[in-house]
mmCIF file of C-alpha atoms in Angstrom:
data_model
loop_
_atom_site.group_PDB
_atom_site.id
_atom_site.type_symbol
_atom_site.label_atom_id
_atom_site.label_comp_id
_atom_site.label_asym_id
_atom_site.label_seq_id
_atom_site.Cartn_x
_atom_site.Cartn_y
_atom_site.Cartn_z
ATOM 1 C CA UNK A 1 0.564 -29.501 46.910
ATOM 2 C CA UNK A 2 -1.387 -26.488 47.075
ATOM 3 C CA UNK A 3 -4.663 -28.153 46.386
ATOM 4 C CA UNK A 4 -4.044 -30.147 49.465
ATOM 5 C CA UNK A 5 -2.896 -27.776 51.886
ATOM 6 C CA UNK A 6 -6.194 -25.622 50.787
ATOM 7 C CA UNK A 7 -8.276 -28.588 51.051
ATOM 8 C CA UNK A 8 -6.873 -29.449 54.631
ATOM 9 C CA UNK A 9 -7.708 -25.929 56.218
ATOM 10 C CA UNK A 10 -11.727 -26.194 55.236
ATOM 11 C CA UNK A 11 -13.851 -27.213 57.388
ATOM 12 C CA UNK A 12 -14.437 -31.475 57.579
ATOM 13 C CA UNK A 13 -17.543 -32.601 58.109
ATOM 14 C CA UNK A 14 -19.657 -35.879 57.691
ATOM 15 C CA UNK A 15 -21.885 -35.482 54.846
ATOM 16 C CA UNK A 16 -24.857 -37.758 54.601
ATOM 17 C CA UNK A 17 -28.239 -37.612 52.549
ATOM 18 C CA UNK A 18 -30.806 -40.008 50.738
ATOM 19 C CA UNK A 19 -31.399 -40.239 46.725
ATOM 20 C CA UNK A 20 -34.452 -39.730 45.463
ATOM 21 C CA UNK A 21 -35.962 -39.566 42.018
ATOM 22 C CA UNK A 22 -37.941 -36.001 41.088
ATOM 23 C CA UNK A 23 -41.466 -36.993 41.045
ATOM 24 C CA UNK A 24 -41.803 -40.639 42.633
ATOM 25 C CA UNK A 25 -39.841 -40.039 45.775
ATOM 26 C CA UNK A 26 -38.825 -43.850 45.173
ATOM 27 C CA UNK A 27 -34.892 -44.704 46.464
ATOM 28 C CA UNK A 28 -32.267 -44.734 43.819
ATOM 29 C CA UNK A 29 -29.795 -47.036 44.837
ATOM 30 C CA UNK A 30 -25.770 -47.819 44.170
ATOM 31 C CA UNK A 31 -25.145 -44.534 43.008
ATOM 32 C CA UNK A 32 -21.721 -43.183 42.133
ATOM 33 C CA UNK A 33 -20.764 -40.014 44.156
ATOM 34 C CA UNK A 34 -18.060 -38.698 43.447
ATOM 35 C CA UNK A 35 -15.896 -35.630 45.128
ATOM 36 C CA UNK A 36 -14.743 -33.755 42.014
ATOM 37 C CA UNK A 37 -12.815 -30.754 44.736
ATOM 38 C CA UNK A 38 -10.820 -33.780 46.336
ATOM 39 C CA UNK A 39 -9.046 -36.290 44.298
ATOM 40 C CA UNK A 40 -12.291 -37.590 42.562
ATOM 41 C CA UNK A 41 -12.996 -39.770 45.716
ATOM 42 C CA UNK A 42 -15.248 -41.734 44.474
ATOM 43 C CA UNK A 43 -18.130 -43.317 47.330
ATOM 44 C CA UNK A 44 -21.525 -45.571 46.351
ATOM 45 C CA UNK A 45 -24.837 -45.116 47.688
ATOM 46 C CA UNK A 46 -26.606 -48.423 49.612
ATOM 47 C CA UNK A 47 -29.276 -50.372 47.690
ATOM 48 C CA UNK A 48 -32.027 -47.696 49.477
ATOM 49 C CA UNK A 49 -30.139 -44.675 48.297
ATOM 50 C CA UNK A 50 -28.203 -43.456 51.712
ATOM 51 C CA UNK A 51 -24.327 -42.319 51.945
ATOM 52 C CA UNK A 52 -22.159 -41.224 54.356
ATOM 53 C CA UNK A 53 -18.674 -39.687 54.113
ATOM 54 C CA UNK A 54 -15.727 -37.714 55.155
ATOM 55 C CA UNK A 55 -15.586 -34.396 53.151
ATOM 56 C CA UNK A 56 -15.155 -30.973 53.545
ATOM 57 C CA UNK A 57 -16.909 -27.525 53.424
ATOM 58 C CA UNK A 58 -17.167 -26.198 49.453
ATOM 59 C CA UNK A 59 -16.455 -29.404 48.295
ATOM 60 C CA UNK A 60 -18.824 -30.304 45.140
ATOM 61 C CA UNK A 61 -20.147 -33.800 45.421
ATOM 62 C CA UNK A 62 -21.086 -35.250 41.662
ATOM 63 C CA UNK A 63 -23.580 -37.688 41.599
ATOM 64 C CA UNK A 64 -24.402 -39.807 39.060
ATOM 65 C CA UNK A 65 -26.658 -43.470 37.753
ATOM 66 C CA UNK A 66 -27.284 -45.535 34.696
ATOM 67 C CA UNK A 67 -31.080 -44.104 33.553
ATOM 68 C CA UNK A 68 -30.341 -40.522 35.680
ATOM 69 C CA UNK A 69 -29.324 -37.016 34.794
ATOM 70 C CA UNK A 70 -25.552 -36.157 36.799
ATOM 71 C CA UNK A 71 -26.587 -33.743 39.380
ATOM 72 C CA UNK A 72 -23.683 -31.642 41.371
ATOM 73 C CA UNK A 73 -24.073 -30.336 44.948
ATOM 74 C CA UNK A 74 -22.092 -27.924 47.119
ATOM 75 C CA UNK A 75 -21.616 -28.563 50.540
ATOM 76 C CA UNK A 76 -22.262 -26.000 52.572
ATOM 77 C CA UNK A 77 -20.695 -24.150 55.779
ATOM 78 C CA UNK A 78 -22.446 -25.244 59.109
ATOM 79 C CA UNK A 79 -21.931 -24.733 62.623
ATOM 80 C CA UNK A 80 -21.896 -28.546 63.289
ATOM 81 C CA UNK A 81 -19.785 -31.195 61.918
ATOM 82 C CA UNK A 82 -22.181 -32.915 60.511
ATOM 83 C CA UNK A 83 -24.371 -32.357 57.444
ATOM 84 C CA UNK A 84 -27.196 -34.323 55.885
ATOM 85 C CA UNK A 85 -29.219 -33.653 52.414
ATOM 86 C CA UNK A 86 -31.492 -34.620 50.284
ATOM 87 C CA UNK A 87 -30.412 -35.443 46.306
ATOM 88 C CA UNK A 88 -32.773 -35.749 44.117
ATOM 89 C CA UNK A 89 -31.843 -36.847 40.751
ATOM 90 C CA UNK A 90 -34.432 -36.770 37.781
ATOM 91 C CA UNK A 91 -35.088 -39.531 35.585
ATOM 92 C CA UNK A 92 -33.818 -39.644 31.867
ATOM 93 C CA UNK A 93 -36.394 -40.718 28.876
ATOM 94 C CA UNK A 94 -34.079 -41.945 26.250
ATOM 95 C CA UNK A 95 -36.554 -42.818 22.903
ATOM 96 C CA UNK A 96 -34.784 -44.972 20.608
ATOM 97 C CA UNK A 97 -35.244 -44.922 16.579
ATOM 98 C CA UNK A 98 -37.506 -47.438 15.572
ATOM 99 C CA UNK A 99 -35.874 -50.211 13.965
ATOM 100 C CA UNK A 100 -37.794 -52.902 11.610
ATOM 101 C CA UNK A 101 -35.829 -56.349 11.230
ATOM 102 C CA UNK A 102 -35.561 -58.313 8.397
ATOM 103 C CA UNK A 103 -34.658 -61.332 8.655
ATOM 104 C CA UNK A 104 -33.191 -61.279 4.699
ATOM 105 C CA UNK A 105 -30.588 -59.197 3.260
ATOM 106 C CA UNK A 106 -33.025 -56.370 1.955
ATOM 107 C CA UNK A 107 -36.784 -55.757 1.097
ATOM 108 C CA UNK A 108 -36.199 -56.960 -2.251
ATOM 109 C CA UNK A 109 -35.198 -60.468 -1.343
ATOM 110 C CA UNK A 110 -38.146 -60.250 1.652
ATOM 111 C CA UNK A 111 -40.848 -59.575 -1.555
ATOM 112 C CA UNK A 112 -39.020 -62.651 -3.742
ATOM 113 C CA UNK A 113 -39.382 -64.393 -1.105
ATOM 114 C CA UNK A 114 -42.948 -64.397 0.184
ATOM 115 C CA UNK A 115 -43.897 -64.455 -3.238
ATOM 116 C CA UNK A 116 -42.363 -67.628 -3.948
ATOM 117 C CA UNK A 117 -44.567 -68.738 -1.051
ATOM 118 C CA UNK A 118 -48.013 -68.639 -3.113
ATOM 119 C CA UNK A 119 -49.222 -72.188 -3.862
ATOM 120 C CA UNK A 120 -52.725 -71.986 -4.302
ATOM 121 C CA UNK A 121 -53.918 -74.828 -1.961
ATOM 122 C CA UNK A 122 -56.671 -73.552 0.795
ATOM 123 C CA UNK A 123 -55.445 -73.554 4.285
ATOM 124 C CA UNK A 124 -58.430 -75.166 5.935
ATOM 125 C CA UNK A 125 -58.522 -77.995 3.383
ATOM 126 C CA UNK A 126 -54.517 -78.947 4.161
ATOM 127 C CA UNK A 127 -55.426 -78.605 8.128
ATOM 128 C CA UNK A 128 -58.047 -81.265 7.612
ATOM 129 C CA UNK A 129 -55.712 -83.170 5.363
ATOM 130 C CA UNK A 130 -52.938 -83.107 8.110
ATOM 131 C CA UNK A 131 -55.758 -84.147 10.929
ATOM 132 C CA UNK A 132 -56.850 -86.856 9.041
ATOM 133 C CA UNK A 133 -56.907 -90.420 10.817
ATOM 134 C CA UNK A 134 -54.360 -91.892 7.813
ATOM 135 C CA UNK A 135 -52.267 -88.843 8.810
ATOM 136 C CA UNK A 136 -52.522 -89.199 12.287
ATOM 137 C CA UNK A 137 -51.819 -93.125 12.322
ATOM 138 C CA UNK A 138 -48.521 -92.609 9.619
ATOM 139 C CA UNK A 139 -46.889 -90.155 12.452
ATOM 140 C CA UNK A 140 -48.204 -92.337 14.938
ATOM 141 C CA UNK A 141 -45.902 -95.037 13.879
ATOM 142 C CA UNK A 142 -43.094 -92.722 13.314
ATOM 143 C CA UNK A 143 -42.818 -89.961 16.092
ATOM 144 C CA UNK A 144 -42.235 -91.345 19.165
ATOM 145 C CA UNK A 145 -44.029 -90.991 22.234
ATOM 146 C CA UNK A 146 -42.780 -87.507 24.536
ATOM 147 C CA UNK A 147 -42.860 -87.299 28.176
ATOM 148 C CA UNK A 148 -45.949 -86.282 28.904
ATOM 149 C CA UNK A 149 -47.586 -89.153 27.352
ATOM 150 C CA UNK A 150 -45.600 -91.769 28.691
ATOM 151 C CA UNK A 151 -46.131 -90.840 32.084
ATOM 152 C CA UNK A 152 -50.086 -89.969 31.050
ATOM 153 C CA UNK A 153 -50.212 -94.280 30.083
ATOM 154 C CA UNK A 154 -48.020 -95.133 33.044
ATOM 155 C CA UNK A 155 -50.268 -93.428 35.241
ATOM 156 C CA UNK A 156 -53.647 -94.826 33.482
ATOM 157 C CA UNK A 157 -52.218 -98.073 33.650
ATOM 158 C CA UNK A 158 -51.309 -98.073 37.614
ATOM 159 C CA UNK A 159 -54.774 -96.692 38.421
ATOM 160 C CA UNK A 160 -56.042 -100.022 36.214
ATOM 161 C CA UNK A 161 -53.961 -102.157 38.594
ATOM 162 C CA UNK A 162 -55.133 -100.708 41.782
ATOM 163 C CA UNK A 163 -58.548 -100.701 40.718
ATOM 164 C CA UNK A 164 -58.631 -104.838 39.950
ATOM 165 C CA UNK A 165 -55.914 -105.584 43.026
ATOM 166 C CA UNK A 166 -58.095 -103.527 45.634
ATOM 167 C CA UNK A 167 -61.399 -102.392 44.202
ATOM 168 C CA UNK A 168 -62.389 -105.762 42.791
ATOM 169 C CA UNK A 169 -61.255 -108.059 45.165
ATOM 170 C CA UNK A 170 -64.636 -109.789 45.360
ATOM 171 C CA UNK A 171 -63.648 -111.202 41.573
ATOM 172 C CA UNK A 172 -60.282 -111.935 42.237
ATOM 173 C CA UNK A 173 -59.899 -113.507 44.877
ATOM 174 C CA UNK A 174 -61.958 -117.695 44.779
ATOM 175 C CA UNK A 175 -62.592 -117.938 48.726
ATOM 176 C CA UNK A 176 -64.940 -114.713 48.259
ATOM 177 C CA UNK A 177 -66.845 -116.513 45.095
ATOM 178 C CA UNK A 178 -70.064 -117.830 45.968
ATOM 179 C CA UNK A 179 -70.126 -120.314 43.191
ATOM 180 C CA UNK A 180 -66.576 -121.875 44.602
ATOM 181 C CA UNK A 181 -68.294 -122.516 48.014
ATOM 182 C CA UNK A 182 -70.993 -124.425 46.473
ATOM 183 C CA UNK A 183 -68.856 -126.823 44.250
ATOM 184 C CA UNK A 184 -66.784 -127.106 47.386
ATOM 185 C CA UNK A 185 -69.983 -127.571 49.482
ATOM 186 C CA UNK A 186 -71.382 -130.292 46.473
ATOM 187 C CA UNK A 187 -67.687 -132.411 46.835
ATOM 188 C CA UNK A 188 -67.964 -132.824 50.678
ATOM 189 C CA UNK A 189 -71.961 -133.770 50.824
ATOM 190 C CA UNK A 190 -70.509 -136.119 47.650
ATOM 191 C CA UNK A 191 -67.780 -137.434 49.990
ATOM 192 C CA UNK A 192 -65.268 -136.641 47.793
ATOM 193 C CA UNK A 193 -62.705 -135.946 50.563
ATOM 194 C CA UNK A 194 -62.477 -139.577 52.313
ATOM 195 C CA UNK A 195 -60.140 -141.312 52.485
ATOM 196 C CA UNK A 196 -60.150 -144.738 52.472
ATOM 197 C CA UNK A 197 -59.152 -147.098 55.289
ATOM 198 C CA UNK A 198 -56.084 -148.968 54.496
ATOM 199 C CA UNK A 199 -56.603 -152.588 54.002
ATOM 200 C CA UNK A 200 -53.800 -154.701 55.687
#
């Protein structure tokens, strides 16, 4: 009770500022302020670092962000009711112990391990073994075919079709064949389209 009735004769004003970080002048946004002289009231900065609240004169104001060192500020007596400030809160550099993973259960095993792994054979001479055409044509006829390539020979093969259906029309299609239009020139000098009168 006495913490209150202390707290409501000071002096309220409206306490605004912008974060900052020391050195960079960069924004730190959502940070957690919090009044530690009034109930912990706890407030959060905007995305671009600005606050505004209710508090009063005295009151410290904690602030305080994930990667940031807590920094404390007293508000000070003014003749206005308003107040604004600028925090600026430093940046922490946290070095971690390097760590080296394994992925067996100790070094021991990792040693066994690789050298188990020794066979002798050269590594160029089983590359040109694996790229051999025998090779090639045995996974050939067991892997199939992925995406890519199937729509790489559906594609070849509808640029095939629209090359002979409009490119080479002149082959395809008999009335624009020159040797057509002379057999068909030949039949009619021959008469070989009259018909013959009906005999009654």
């Amino acid at each position: 009770m006495f913490s209150v009735a202390s707290a409501q004769e000071k002096k309220i004003i409206q306490f605004s500022g912008l974060i900052t970080s020391i050195g960079s002048d960069l924004p730190v946004g959502f940070v957690t302020i919090k009044n530690t002289s009034y109930n912990n009231q706890t407030f959060i900065a905007n995305n671009e670092g600005f606050f505004s609240f209710v508090a009063h004169v005295g009151d410290v104001i904690e602030f305080s962000s994930v990667g940031f060192e807590t920094t404390t500020f007293t508000i000070p007596n003014v003749e206005g009711d308003k107040y604004t400030a600028s925090i600026k809160m430093r940046a922490l550099v946290i070095e971690l112990p390097a760590v080296t993973p394994f992925p067996w259960a100790s070094y021991e095993d990792y040693v066994a391990e690789f050298m188990a792994l020794g066979n002798g054979e050269d590594p160029i001479a089983t590359a040109r073994r694996n790229l051999s055409p025998e090779a090639l044509a045995a996974l050939a006829r067991i892997v199939p075919r992925s995406a890519e390539e199937i729509q790489t020979f559906n594609s070849l093969q509808r640029h095939h079709n629209m090359q002979n259906r409009y490119i080479n029309q002149r082959m395809s299609n008999p009335f624009l064949n020159p040797f057509n239009w002379y057999q068909f020139i030949n039949s009619i000098k021959r008469g070989d389209f009259n018909k013959e009168k009906p005999k009654y």
